[in-house]
mmCIF file of C-alpha atoms in Angstrom:
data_model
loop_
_atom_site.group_PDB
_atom_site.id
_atom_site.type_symbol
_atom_site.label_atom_id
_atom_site.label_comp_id
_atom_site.label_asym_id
_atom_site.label_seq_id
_atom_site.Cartn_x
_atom_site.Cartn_y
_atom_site.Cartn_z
ATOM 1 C CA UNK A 26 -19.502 39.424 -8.585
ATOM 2 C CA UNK A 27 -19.162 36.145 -6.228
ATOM 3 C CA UNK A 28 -19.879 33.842 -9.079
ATOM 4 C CA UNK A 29 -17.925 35.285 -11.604
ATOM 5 C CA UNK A 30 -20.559 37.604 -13.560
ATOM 6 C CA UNK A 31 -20.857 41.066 -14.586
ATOM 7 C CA UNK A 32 -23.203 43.699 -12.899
ATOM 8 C CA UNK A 33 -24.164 45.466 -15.639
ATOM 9 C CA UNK A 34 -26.151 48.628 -15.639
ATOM 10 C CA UNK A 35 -24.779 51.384 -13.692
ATOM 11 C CA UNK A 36 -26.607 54.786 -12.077
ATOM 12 C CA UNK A 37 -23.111 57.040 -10.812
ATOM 13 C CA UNK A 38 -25.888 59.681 -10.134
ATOM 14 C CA UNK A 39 -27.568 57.241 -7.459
ATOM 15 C CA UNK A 40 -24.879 54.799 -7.222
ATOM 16 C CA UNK A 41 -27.239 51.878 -8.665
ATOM 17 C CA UNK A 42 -26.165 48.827 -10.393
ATOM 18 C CA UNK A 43 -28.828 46.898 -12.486
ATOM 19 C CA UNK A 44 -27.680 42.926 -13.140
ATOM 20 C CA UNK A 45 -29.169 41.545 -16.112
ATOM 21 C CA UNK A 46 -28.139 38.690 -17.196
ATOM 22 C CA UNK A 47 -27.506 38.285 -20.830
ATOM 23 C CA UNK A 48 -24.449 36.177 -21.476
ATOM 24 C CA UNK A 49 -23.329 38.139 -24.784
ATOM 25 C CA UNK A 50 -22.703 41.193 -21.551
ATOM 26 C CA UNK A 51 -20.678 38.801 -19.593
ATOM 27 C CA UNK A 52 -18.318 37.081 -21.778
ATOM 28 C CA UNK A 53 -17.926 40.044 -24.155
ATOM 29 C CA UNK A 54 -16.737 42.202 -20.844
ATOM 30 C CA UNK A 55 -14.400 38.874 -20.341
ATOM 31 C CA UNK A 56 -13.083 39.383 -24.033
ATOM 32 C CA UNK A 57 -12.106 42.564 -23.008
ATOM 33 C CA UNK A 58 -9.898 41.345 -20.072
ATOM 34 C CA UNK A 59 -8.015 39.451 -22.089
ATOM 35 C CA UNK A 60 -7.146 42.001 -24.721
ATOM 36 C CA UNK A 61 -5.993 44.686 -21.904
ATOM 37 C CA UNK A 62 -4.025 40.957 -20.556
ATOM 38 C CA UNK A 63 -2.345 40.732 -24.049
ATOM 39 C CA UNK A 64 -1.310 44.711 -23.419
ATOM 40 C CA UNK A 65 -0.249 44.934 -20.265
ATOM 41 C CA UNK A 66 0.606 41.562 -18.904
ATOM 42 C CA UNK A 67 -1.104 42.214 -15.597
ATOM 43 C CA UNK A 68 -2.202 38.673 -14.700
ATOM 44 C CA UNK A 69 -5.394 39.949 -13.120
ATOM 45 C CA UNK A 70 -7.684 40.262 -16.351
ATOM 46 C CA UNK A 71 -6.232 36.909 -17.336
ATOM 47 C CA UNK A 72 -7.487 35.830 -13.854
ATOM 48 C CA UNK A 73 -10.837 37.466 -14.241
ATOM 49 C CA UNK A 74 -11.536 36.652 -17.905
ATOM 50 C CA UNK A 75 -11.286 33.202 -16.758
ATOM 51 C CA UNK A 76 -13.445 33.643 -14.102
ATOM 52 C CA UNK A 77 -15.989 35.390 -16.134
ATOM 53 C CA UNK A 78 -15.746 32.508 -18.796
ATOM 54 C CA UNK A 79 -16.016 29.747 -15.818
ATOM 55 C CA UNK A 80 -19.753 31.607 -15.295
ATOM 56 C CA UNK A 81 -20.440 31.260 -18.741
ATOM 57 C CA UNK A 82 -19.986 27.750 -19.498
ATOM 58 C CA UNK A 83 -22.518 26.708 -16.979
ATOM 59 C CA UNK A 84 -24.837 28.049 -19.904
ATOM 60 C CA UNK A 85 -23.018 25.702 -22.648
ATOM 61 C CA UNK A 86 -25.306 23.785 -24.378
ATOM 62 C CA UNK A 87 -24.745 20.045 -26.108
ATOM 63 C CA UNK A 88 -25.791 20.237 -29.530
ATOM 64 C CA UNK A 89 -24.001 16.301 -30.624
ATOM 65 C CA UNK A 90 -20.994 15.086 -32.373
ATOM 66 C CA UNK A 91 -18.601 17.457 -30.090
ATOM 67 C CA UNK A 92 -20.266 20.493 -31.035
ATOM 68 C CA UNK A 93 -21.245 23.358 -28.107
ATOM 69 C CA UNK A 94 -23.225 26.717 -28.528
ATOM 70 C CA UNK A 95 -23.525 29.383 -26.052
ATOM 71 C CA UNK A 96 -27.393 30.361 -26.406
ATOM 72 C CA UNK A 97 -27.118 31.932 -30.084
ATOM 73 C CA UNK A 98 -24.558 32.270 -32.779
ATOM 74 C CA UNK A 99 -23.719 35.622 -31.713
ATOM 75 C CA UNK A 100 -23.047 34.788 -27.624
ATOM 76 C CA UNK A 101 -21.211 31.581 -29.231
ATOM 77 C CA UNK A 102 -18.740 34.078 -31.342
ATOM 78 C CA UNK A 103 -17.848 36.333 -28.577
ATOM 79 C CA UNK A 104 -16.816 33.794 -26.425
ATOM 80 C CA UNK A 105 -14.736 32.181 -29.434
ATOM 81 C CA UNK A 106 -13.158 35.799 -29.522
ATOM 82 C CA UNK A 107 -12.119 35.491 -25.785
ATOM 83 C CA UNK A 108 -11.280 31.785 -25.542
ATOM 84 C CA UNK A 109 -8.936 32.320 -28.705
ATOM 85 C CA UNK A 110 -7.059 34.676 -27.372
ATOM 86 C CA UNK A 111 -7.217 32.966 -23.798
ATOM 87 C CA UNK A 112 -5.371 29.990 -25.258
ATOM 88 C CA UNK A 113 -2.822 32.139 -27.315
ATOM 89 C CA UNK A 114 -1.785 34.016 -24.327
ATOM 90 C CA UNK A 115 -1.637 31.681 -21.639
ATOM 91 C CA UNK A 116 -0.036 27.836 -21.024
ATOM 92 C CA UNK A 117 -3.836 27.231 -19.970
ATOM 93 C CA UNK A 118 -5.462 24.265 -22.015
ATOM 94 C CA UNK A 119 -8.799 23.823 -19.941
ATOM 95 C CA UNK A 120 -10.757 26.146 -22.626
ATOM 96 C CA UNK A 121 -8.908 24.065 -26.003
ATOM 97 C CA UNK A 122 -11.871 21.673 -26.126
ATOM 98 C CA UNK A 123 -14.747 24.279 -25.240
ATOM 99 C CA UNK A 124 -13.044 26.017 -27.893
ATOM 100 C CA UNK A 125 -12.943 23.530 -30.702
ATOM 101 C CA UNK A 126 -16.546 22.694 -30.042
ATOM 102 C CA UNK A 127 -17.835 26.323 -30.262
ATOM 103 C CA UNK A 128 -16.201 26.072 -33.507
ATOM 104 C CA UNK A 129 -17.726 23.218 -34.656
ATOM 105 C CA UNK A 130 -21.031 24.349 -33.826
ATOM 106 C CA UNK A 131 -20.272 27.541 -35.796
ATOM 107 C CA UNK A 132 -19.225 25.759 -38.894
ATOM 108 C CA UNK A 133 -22.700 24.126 -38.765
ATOM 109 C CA UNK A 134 -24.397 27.258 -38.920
ATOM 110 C CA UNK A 135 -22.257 28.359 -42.136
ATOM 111 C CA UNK A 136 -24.735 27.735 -45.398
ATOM 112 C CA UNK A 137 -22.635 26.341 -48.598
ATOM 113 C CA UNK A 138 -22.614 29.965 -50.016
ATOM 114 C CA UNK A 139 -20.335 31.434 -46.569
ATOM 115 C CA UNK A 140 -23.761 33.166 -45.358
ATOM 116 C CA UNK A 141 -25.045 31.995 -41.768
ATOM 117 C CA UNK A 142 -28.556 29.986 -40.977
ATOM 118 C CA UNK A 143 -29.384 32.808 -38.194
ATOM 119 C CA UNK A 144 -28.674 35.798 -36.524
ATOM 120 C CA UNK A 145 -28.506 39.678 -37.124
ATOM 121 C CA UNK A 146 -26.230 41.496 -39.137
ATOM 122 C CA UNK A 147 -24.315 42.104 -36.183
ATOM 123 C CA UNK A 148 -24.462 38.559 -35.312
ATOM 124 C CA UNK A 149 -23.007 37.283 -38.790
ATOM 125 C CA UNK A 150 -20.099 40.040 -38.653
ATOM 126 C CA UNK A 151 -19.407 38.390 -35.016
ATOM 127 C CA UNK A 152 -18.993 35.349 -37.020
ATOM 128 C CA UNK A 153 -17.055 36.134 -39.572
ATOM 129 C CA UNK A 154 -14.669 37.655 -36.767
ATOM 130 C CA UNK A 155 -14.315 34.795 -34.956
ATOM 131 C CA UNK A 156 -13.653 31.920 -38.149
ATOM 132 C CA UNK A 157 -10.842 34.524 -38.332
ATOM 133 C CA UNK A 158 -9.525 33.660 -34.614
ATOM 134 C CA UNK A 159 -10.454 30.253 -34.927
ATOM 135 C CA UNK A 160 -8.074 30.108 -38.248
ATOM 136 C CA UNK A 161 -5.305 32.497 -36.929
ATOM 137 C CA UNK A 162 -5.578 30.480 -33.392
ATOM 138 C CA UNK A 163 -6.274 26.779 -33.715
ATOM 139 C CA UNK A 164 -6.093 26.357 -37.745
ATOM 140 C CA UNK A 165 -7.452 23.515 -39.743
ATOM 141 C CA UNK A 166 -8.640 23.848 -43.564
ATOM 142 C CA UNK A 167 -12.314 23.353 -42.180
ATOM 143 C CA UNK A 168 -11.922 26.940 -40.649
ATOM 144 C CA UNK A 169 -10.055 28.988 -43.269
ATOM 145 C CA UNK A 170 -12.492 27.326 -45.664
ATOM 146 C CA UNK A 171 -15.331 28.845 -43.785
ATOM 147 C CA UNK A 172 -13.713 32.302 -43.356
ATOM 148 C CA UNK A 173 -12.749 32.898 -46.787
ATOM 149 C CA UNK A 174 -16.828 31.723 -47.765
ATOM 150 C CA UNK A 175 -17.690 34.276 -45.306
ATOM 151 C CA UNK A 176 -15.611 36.809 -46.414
ATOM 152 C CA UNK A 177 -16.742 36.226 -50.249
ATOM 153 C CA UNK A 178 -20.417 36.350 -49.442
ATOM 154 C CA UNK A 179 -20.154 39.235 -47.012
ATOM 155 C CA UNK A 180 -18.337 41.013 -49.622
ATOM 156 C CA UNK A 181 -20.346 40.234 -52.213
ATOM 157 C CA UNK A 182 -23.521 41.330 -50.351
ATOM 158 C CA UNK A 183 -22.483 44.322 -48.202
ATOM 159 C CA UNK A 184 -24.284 46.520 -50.094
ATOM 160 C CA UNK A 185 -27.610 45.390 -49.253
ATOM 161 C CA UNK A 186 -26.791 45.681 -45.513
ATOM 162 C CA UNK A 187 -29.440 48.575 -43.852
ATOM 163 C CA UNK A 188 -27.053 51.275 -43.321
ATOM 164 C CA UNK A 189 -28.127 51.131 -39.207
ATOM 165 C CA UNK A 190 -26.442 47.667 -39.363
ATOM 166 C CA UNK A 191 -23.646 48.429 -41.695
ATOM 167 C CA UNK A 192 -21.152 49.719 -38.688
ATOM 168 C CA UNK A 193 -22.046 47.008 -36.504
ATOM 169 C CA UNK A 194 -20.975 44.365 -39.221
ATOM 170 C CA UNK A 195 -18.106 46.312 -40.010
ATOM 171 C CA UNK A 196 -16.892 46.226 -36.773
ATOM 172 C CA UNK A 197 -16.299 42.899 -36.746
ATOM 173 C CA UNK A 198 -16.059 42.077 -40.084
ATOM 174 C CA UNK A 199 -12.832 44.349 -40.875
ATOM 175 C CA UNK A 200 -10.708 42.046 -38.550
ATOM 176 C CA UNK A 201 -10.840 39.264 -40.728
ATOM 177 C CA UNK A 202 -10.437 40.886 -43.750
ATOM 178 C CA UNK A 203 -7.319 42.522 -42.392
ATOM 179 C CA UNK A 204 -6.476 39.075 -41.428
ATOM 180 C CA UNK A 205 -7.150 37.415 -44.683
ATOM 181 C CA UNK A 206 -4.779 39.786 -46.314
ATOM 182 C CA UNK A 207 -2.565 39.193 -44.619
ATOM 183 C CA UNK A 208 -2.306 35.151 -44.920
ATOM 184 C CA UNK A 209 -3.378 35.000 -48.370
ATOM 185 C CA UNK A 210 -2.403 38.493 -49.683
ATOM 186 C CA UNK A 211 -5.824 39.054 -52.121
ATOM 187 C CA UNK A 212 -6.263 42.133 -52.709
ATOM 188 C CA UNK A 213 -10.088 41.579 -52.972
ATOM 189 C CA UNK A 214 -10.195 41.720 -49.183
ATOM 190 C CA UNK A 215 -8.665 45.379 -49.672
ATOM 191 C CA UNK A 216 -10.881 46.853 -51.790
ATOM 192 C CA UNK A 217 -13.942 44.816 -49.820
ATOM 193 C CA UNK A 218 -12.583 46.552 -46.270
ATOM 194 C CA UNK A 219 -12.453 50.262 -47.908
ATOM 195 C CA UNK A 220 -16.222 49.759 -49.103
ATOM 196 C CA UNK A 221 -17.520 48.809 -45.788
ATOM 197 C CA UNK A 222 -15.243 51.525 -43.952
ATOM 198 C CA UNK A 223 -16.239 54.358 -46.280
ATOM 199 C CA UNK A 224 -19.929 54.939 -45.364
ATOM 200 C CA UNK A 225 -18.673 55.142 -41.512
ATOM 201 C CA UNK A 226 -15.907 57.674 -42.840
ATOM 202 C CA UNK A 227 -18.604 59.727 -44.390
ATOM 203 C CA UNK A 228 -20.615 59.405 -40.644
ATOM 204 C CA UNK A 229 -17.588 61.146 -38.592
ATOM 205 C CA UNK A 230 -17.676 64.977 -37.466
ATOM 206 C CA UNK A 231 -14.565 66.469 -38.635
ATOM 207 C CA UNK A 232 -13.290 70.347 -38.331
ATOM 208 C CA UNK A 233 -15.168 70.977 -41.947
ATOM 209 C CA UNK A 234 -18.121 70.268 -40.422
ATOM 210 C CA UNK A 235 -17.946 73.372 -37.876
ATOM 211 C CA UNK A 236 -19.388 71.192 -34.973
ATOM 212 C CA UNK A 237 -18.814 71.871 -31.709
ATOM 213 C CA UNK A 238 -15.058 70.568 -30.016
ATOM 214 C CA UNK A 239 -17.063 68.120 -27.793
ATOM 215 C CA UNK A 240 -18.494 66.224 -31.167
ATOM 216 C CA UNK A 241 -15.168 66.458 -33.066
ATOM 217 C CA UNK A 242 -14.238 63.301 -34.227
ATOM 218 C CA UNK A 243 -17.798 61.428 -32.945
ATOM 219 C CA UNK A 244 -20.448 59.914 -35.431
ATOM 220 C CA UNK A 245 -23.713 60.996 -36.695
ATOM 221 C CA UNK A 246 -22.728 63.289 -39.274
ATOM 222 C CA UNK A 247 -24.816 61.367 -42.158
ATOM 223 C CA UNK A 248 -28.141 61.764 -40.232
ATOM 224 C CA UNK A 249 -27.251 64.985 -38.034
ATOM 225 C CA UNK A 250 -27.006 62.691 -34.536
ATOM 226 C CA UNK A 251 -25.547 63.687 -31.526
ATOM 227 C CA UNK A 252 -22.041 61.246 -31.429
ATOM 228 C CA UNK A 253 -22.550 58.910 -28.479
ATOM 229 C CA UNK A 254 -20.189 56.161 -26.709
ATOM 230 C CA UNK A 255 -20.637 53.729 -30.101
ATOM 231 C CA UNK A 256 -17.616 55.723 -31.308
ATOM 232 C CA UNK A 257 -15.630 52.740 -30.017
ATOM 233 C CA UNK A 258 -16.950 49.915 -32.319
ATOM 234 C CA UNK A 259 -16.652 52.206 -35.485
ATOM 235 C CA UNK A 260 -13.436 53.083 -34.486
ATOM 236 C CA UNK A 261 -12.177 49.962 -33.709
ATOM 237 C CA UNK A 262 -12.889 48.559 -37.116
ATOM 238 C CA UNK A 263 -11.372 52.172 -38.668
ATOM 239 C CA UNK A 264 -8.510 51.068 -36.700
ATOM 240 C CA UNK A 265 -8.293 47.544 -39.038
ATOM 241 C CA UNK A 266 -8.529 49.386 -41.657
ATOM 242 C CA UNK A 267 -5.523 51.191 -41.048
ATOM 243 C CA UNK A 268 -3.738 48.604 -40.061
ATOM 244 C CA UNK A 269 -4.816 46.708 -43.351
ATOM 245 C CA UNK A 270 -3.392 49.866 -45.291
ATOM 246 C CA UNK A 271 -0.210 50.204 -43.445
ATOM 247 C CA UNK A 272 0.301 46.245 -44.265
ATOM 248 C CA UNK A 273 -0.292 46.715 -47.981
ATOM 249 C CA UNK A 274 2.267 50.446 -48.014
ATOM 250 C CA UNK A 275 -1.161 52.381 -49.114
ATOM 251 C CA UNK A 276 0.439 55.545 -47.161
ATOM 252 C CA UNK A 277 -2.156 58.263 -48.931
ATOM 253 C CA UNK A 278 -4.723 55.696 -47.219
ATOM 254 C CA UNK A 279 -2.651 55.455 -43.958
ATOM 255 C CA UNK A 280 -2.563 59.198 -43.781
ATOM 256 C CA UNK A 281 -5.849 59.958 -44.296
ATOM 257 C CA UNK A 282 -7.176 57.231 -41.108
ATOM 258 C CA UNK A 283 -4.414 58.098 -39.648
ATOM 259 C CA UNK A 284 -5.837 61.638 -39.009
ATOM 260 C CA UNK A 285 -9.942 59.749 -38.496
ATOM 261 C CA UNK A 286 -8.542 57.740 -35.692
ATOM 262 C CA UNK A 287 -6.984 60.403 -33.969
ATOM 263 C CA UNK A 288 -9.369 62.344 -33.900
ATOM 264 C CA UNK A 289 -11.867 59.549 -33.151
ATOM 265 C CA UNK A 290 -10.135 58.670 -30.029
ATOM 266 C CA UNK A 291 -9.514 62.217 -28.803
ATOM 267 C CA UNK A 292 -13.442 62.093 -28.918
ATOM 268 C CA UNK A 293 -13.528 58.857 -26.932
ATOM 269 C CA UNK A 294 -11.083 60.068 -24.049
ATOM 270 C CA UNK A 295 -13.322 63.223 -23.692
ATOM 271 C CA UNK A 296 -16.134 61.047 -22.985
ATOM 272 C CA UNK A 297 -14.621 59.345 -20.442
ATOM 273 C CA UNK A 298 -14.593 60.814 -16.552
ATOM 274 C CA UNK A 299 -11.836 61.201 -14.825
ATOM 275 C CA UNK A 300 -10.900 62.000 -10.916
ATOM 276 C CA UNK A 301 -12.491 65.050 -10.251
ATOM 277 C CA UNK A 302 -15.492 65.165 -12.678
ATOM 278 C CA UNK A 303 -17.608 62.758 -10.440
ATOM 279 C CA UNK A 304 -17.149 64.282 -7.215
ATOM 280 C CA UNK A 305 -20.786 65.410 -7.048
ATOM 281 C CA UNK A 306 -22.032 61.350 -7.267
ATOM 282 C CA UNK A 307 -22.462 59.431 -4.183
ATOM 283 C CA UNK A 308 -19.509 56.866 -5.122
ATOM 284 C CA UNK A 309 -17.358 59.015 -6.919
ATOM 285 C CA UNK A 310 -14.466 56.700 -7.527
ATOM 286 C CA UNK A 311 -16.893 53.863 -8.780
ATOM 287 C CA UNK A 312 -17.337 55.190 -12.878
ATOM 288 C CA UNK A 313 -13.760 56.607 -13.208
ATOM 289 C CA UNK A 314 -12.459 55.724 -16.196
ATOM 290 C CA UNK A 315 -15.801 54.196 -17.709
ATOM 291 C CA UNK A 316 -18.088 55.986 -20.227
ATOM 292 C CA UNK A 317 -21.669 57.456 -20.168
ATOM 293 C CA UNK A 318 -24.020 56.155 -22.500
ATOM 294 C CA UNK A 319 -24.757 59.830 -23.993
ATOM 295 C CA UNK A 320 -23.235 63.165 -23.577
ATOM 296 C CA UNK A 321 -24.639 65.567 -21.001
ATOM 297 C CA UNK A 322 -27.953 66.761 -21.482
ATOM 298 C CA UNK A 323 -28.973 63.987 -24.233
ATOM 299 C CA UNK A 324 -31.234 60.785 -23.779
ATOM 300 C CA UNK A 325 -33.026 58.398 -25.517
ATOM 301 C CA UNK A 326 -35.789 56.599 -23.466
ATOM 302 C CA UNK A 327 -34.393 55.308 -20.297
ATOM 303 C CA UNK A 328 -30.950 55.538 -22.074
ATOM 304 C CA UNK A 329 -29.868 59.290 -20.238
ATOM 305 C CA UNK A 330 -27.500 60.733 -18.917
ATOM 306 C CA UNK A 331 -25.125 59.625 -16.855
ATOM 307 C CA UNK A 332 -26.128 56.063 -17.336
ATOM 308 C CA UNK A 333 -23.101 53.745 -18.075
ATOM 309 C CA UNK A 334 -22.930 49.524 -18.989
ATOM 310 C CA UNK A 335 -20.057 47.514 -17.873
ATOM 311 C CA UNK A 336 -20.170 46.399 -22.006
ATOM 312 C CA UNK A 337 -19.066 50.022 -22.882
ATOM 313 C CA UNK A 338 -16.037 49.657 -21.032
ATOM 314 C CA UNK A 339 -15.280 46.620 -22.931
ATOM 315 C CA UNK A 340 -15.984 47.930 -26.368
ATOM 316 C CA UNK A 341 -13.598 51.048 -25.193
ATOM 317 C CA UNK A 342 -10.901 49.370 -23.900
ATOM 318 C CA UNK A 343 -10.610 46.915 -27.135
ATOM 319 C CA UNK A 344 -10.711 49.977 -29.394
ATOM 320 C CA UNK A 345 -7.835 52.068 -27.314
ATOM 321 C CA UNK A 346 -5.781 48.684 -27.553
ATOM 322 C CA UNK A 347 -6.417 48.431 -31.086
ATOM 323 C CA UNK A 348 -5.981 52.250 -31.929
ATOM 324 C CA UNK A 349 -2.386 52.263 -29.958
ATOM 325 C CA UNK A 350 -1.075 49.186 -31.521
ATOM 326 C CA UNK A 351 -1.739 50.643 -35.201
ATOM 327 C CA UNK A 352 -0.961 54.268 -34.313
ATOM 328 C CA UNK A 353 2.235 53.209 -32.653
ATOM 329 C CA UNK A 354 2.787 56.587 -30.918
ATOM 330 C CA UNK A 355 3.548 54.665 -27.443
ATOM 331 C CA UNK A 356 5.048 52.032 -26.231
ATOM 332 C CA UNK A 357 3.446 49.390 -23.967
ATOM 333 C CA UNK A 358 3.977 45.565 -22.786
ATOM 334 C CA UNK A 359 1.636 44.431 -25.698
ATOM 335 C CA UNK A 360 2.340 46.917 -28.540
ATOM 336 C CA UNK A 361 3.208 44.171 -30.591
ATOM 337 C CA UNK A 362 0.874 40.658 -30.330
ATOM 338 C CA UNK A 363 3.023 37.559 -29.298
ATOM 339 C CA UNK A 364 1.095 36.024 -31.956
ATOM 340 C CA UNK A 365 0.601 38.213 -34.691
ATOM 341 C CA UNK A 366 0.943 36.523 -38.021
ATOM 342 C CA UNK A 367 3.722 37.818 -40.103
#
């Protein structure tokens, strides 16, 4: 829009958009824009994640000492995520002190066991992600300090997560331990990853499930659900997991999510509508491309179909990214990270 937000809720069936403003929905979306920037090197999502960001740090708040939040410690993490990777990608230093003080305020939040003072178990998996950029990106011992307490208290505890939660904080959390491995080479973070990632293993349709095509490869198995869009963010953090085993030469591992992801994003592509399937909507060029919330026929609530959210494009679009860069089947501008540690 004008000012540099998100419209958010979208009707293709009425060609309605609903704007609600809640920030986590505009600078997430922003995030977003700069991961497709770090894969294609179109300077337009650079130009609009920075517009998006410019919109959200009207809402910044001063909490002393040089230390910023964004309305909660989740909203403050995803905008961490996208102001990382802003910085990496670009010559652009505005965001390096907005940056350093979301950070800070982070940090503060962190109790002297790694667990956080607030916030969901979505929220604290958003947190662990982003002491992972904030190491990989702007460094310091005060944030690798923080990330590896994290880590060892979300590993320690992962167990007791509800299992509704448990993808949500895997999502984010696999990142970082992919990360860690990587810098420090602890094996811990290994075996921590492949206990969060199994229970959302165990919650994908496969072919020995005899479901039908349009689920293969979806979630929901565990409880008997119908899969829905939320494919992406378990299959994004699948996706660190196989990266994490193709870093550490597991290749029985590698084989074996090798197979989940592909099949996990044949699922997503299904979902999404193409030229031709929304002729029959007023604005048929409008939701090309984009998701529906849930698959024909299926609601929840006001949550029907063919209702879409600008946030599922973003969540989509980070996962394909993700899912191409460790399946390596194509090539691309991005396919490897200008800044990916070694």
């Amino acid at each position: 829009q004008a000012d540099g937000s998100f419209k958010y809720e979208y009707s293709p069936d009425t060609d309605e958009w609903a704007w609600q403003d809640v920030i986590h929905r505009q600078v997430g979306p922003g995030y977003g824009l700069v991961i497709l920037y770090g894969a294609t090197h179109r300077p337009e999502f650079l130009a609009a994640a920075n517009w998006v960001f410019e919109y959200a740090a009207e809402r910044l708040q001063d909490k002393g000492d040089g230390a910023i939040r964004l309305t909660d410690m989740g909203a403050t993490s995803i905008f961490i995520f996208g102001l990382s990777h802003y910085t990496a990608f670009s010559d652009d230093t505005r965001w390096d002190a907005t940056l350093v003080g979301l950070g800070q305020h982070l940090l503060s939040l962190q109790k002297a066991d790694g667990s956080f003072s607030e916030g969901s178990w979505l929220a604290r998996g958003q947190a662990v992600q982003a002491l992972g950029h904030l190491d990989r990106f702007v460094g310091g011992e005060a944030y690798r300090k923080g990330l590896l307490a994290a880590a060892d208290y979300a590993c320690t505890n992962y167990t007791s997560i509800p299992a509704g939660d448990l993808p949500y904080f895997m999502y984010y959390a696999n990142e970082a331990l992919r990360y860690l491995v990587q810098v420090t080479g602890d094996e811990r973070w290994t075996t921590c990853s492949k206990g969060l990632t199994q229970p959302i293993l165990d919650d994908q349709y496969t072919e020995a499930d005899g479901v039908d095509a349009v689920w293969l490869g979806g979630f929901g198995r565990t409880a008997g659900g119908t899969p829905t869009w939320s494919a992406s963010l378990r299959l994004e953090g699948i996706a660190d997991s196989l990266g994490l085993a193709q870093d550490v030469g597991d290749k029985d591992r590698t084989a074996l999510l090798r197979a989940r992801m592909k099949i996990g994003t044949d699922f997503a592509i299904r979902q999404q509508w193409r030229k031709g399937e929304t002729d029959d909507y007023p604005n048929p060029p409008e939701v090309i491309g984009d998701y529906p919330y849930y698959l024909p026929g299926h609601t929840n609530g006001s949550l029907g179909w063919p209702l879409s959210r600008t946030d599922l494009a973003w969540h989509g679009s980070a996962m394909m990214v993700k899912a191409a860069r460790v399946l390596g089947e194509e090539a691309f501008p991005g396919l490897v990270e200008p800044d990916a540690p070694p």
